Short mmCIF file of C-alpha atoms and ligand atoms in Angstrom, two decimals:
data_model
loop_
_atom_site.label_atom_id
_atom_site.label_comp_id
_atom_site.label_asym_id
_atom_site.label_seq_id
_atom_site.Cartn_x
_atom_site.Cartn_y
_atom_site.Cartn_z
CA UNK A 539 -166.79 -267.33 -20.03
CA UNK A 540 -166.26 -270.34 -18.27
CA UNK A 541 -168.19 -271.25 -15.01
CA UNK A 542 -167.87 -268.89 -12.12
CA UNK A 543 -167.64 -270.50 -8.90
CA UNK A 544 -167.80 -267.32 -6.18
CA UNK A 545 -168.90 -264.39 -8.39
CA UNK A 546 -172.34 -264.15 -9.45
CA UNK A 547 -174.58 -261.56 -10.95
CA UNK A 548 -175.04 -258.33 -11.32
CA UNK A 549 -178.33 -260.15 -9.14
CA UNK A 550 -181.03 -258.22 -8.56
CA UNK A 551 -181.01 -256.66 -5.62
CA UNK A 552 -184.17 -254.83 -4.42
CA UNK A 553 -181.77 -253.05 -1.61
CA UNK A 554 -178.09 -252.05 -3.69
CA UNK A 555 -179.31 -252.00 -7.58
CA UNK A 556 -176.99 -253.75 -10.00
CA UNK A 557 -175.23 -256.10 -7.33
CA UNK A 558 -172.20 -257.90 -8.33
CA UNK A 559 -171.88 -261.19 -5.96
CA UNK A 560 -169.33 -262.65 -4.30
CA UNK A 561 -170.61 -265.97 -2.52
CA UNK A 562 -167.59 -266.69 0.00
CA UNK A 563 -169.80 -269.08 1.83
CA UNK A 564 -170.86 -272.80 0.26
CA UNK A 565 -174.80 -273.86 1.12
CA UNK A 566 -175.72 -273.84 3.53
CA UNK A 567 -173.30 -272.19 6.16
CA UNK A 568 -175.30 -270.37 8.71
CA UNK A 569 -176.01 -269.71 12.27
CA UNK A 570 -179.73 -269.38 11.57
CA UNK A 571 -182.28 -271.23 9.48
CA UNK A 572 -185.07 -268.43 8.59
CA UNK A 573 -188.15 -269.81 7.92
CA UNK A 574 -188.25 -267.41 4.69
CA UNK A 575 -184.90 -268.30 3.39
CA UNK A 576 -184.47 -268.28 -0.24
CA UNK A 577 -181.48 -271.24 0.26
CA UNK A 578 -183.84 -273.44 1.42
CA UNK A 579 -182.82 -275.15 4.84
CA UNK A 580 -180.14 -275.30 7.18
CA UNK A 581 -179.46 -278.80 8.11
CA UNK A 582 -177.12 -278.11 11.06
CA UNK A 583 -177.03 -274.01 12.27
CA UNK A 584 -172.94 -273.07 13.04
CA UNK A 585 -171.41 -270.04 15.33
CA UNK A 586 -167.93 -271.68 14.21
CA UNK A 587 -166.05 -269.33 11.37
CA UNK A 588 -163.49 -271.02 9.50
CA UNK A 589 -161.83 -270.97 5.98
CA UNK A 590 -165.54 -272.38 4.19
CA UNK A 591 -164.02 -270.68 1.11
CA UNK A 592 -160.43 -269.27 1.23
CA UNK A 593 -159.90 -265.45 0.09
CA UNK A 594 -156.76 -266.64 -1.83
CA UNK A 595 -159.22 -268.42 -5.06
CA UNK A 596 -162.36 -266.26 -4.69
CA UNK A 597 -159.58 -263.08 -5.08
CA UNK A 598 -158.39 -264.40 -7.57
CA UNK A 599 -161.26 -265.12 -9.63
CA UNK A 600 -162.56 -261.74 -8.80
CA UNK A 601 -159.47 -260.25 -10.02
CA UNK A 602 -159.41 -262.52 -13.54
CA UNK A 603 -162.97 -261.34 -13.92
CA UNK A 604 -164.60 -258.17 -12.40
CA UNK A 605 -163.20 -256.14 -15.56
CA UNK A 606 -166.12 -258.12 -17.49
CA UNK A 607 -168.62 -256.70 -15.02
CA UNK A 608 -167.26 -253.67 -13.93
CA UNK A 609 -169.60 -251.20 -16.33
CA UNK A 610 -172.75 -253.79 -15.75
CA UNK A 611 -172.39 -253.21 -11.47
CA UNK A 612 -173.24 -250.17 -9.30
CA UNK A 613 -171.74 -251.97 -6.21
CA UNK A 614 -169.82 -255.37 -5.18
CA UNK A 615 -171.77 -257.53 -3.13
CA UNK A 616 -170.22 -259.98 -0.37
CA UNK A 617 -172.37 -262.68 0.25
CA UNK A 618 -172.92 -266.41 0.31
CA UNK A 619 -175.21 -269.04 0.22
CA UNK A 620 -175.15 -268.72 4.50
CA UNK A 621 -173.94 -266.44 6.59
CA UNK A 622 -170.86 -264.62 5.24
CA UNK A 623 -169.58 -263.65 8.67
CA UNK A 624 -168.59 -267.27 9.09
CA UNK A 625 -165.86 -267.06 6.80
CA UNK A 626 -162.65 -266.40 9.08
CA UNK A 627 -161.12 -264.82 5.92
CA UNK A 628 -163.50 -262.13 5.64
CA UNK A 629 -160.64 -259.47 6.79
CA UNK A 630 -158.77 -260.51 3.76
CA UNK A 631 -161.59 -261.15 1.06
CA UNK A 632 -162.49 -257.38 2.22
CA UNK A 633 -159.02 -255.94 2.30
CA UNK A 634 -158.16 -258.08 -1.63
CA UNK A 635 -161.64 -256.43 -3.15
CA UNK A 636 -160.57 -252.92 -1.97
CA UNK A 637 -157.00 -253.37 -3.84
CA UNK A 638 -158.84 -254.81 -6.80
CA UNK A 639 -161.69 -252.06 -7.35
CA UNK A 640 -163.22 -248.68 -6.08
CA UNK A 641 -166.50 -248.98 -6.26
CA UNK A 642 -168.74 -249.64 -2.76
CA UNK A 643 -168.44 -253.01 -1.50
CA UNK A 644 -171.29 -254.32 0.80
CA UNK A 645 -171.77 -257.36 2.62
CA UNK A 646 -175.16 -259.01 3.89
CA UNK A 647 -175.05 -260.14 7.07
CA UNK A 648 -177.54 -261.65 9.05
CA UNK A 649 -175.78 -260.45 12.33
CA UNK A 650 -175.61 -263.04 14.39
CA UNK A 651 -171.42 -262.69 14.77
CA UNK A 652 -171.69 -258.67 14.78
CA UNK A 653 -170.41 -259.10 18.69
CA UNK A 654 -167.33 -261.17 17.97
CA UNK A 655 -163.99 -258.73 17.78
CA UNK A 656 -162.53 -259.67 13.96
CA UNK A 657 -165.88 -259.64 12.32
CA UNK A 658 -166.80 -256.22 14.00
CA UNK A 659 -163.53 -255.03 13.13
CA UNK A 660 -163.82 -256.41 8.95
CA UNK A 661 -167.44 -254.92 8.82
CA UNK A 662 -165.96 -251.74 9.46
CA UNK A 663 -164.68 -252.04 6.28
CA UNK A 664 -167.24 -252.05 4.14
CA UNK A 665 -169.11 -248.64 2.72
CA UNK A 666 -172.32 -251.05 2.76
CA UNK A 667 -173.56 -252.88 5.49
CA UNK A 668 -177.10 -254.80 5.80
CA UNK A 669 -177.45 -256.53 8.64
CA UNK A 670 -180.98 -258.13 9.16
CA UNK A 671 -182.67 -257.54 12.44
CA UNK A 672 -186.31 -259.87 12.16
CA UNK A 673 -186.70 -259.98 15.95
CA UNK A 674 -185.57 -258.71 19.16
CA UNK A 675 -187.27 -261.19 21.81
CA UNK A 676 -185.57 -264.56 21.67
CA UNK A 677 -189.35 -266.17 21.41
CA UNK A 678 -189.82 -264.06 18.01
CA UNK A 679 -185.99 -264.87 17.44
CA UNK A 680 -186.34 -268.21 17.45
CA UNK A 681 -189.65 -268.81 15.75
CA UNK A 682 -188.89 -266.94 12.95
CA UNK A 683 -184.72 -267.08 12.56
CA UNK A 684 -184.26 -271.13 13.85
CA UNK A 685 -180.85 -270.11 15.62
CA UNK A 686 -177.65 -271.56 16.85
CA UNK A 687 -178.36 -272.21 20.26
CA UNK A 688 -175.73 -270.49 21.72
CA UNK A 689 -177.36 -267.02 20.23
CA UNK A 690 -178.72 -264.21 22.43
CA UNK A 691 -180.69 -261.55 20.84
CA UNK A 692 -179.05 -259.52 23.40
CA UNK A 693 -175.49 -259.48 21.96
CA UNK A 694 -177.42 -258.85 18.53
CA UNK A 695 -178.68 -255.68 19.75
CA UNK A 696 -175.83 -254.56 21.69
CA UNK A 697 -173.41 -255.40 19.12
CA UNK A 698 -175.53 -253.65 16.26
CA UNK A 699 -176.28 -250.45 18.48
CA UNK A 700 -172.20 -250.22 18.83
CA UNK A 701 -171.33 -250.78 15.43
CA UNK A 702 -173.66 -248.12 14.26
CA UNK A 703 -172.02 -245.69 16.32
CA UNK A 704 -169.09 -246.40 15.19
CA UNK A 705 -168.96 -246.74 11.37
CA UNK A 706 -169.26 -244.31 9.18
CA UNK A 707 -170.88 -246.16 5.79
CA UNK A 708 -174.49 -246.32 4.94
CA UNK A 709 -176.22 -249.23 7.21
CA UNK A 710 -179.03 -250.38 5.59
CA UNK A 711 -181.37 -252.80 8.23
CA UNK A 712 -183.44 -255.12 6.77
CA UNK A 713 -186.60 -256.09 8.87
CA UNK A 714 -188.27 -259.48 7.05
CA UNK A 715 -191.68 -259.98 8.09
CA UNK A 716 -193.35 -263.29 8.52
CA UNK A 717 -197.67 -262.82 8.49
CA UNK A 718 -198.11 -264.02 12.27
CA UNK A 719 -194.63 -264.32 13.72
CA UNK A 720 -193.06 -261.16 14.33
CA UNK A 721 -195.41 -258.37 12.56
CA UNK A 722 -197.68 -257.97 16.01
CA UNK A 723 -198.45 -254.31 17.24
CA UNK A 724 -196.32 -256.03 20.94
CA UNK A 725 -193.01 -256.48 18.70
CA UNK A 726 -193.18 -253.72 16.32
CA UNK A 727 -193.24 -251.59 19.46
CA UNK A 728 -190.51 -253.43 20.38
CA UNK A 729 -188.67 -252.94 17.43
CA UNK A 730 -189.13 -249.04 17.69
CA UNK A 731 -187.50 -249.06 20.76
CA UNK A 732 -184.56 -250.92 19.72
CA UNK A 733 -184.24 -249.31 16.64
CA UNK A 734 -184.52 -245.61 18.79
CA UNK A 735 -181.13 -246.54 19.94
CA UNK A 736 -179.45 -247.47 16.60
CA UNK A 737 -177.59 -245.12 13.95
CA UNK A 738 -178.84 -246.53 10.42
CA UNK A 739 -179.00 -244.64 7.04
CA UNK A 740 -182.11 -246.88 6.48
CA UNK A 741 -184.48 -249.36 8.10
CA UNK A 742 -185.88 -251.67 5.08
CA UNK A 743 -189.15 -253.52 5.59
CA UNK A 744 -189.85 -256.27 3.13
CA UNK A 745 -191.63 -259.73 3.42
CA UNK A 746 -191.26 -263.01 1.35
CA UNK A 747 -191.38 -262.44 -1.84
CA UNK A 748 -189.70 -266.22 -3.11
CA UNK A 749 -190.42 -269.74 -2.00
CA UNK A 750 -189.41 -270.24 1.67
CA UNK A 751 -187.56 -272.63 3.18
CA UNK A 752 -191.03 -273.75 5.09
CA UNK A 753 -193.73 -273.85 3.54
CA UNK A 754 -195.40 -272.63 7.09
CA UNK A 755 -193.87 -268.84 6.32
CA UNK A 756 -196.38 -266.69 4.29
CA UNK A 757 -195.76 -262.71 3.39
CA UNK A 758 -197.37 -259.49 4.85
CA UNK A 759 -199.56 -257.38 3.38
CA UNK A 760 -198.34 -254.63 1.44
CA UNK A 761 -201.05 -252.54 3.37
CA UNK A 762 -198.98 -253.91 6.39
CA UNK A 763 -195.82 -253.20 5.59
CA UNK A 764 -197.04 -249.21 4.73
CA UNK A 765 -198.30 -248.70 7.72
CA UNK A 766 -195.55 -250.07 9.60
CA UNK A 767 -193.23 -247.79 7.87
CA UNK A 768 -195.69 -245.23 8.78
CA UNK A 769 -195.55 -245.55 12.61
CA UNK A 770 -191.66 -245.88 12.61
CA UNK A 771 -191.68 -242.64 10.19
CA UNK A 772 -193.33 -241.66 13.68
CA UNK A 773 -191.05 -242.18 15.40
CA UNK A 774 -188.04 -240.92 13.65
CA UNK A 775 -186.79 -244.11 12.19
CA UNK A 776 -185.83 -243.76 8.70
CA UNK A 777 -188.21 -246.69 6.89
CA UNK A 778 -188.99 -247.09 3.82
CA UNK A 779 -190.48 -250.49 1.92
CA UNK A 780 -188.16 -252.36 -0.41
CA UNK A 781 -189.90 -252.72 -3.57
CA UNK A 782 -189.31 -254.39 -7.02
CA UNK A 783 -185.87 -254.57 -8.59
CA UNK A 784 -184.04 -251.38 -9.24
CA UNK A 785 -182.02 -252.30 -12.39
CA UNK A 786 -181.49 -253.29 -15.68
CA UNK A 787 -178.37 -255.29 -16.87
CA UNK A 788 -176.95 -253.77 -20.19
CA UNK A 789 -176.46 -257.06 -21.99
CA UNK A 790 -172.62 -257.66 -23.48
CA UNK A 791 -171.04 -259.32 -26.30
CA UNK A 792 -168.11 -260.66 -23.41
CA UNK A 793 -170.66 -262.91 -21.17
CA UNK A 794 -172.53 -265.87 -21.44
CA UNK A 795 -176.38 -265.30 -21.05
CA UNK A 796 -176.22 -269.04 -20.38
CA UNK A 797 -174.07 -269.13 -17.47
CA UNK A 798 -174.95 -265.94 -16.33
CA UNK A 799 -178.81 -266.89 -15.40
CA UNK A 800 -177.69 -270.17 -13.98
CA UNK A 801 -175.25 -268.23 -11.70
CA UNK A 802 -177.70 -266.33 -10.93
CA UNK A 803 -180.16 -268.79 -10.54
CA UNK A 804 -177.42 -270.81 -8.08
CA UNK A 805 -178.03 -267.87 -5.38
CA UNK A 806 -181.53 -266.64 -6.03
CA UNK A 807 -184.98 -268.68 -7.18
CA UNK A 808 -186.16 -265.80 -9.62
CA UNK A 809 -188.84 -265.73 -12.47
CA UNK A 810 -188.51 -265.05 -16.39
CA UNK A 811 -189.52 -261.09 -15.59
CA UNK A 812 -186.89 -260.91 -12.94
CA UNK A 813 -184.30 -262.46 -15.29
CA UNK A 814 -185.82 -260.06 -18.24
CA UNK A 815 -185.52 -257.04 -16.27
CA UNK A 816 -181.85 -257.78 -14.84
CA UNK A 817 -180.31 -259.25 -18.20
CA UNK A 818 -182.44 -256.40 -20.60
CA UNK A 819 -183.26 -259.71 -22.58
CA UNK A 820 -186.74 -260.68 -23.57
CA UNK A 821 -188.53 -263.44 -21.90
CA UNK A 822 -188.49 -265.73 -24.73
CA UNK A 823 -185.02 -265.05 -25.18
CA UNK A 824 -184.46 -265.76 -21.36
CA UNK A 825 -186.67 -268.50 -21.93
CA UNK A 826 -184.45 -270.46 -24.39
CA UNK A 827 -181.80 -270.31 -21.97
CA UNK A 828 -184.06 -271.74 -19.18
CA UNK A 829 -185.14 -274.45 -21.67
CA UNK A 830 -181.28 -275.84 -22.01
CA UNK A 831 -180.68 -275.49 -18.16
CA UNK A 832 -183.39 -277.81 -17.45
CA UNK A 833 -182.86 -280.37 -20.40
CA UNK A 834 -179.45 -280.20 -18.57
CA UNK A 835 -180.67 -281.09 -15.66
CA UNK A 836 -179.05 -277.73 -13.60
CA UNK A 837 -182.18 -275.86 -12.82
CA UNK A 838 -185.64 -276.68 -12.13
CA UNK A 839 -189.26 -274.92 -11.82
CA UNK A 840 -190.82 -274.45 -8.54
CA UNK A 841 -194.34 -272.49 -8.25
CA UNK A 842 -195.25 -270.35 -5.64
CA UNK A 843 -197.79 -267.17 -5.19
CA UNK A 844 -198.95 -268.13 -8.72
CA UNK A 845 -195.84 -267.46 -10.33
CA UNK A 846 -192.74 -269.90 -11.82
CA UNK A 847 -189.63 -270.01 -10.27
CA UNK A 848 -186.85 -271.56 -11.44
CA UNK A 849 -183.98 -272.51 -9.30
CA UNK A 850 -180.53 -275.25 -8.81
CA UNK A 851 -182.13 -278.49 -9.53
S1 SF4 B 1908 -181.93 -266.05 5.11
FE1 SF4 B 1908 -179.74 -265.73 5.38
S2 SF4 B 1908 -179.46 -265.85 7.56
FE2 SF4 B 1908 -181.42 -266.77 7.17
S3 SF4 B 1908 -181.01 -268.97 6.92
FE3 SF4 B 1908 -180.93 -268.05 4.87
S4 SF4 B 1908 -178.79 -267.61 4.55
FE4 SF4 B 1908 -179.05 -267.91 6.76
#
């Protein structure tokens, strides 16, 4: 298989399972610069969309290649290595995928252009949406997100709350919490009451689980993030805490463990058990692959929490 230049995966995705990705934005394209972000950091934050990618070559290398993965996927996965949104093309990369293959499409969004007209109207499209919602003051907003500065957490809001009356998919929110930043009792209250007035299948709770962009981020407690989920069971808000990853890969004759992992490894730091439970490959097999990618100067190992990472050199 040669290399893959927008499709990546099936990642492992502690939200959708076996997640095919489609990266239609280059690094790093995004309105925000999270503190956690797994990209590493955004050297100028962007509102403007544009053409990053055009839907014309990542269509067609979907189409050329998504009958390799098409029994290794539960669901197609628009991402990027920013802000997807951004892409003006969305409405067409959305619209090409749905001609190409039936099963769920999702994008991850960090919601930041949910108020502008087109993107509303191409999110609509999807049976999957995860938009991220870290903060609802802009102080919280902007310690822990970095934004664009011509983003108001207001539009966020509104714009989310209006979308979720309006579509009929499964909206999965994603809350990322940063120990110190946005976890206190004043803004999870907060939270609830934004969150009262939002129609979601799911509200997600995780915390940083992969080296951050800063070094200055550090995770919540698991403790934490159960009781948190706890008091917004309370209060009728459907939480629940992402956990480990959901799936195994069924390895196949037709791919490339090679490329594969450093696909993977181009949108995700991940460790040897991460790789072993989404390939189904042992770690020392993983591990010769891993070997090469280094010597080749493509990946490289980072440590963090006590584990080893490896990630893009
Ligand atoms: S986590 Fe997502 S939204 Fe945040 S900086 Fe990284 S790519 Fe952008």
């Amino acid at each position: 298989m040669s290399e893959l230049k927008y499709l990546f995966g099936p990642a492992p995705s502690r939200r959708l399972g076996r997640s095919l990705g489609i990266n239609i934005v280059p690094a790093k394209i995004c309105s925000l610069d999270c503190l956690y972000c797994e990209v590493g950091r955004t050297k100028k934050a962007v509102m403007q969309r544009k053409p990053y990618y055009k839907a014309g070559d990542i269509l067609k290398e979907f189409k050329e290649n998504f009958n390799k993965f098409e029994d290794l996927c539960d669901v197609v996965t628009v991402t990027g290595a920013g802000e997807p949104t951004l892409n003006s093309e969305l409405d067409n990369i959305i619209t090409g995928i749905k001609e190409i293959t039936d099963k769920p499409c999702a994008i991850l969004t960090n919601t930041t252009t949910i108020h502008i007209k087109e993107v509303y109207e191409s999110l609509l499209k999807f049976d999957i949406v995860v938009p991220s919602l870290d903060a609802v003051t802009d102080s919280i907003f902007k310690a822990v997100n970095l934004p664009e500065k011509s983003i108001d957490t207001e539009n966020i809001i509104s714009g989310l709350e209006k979308f979720s009356k309006e579509y009929k998919g499964k909206l999965f929110i994603e809350i990322l919490f940063c120990k110190n930043i946005n976890d206190s009792k004043e803004h999870i209250e907060k939270l609830i009451k934004v969150l009262e007035n939002i129609k979601c299948t799911k509200v997600q709770l995780g915390t940083i689980h992969r080296p951050p962009a800063y070094s200055t981020a550090y995770p919540v407690t698991d403790e934490f993030l159960l009781d948190t989920a706890k008091i917004f069971l309370k209060n009728n808000i459907p939480a629940e805490v992402t956990g480990g990853f959901s799936s195994v890969y069924k390895s196949s004759a037709s791919l490339n463990l090679h490329d594969l992992i450093h696909a993977l490894l181009k949108m995700r730091p991940c460790t040897l058990l991460d790789m072993s439970g989404v390939f189904g490959k042992s770690e020392s097999e993983i591990k010769e692959s891993i070997d090469i990618l280094i010597k080749e100067n493509k990946i490289k190992a980072e440590y963090y929490n006590s584990d080893t990472y490896y990630t893009t050199a």
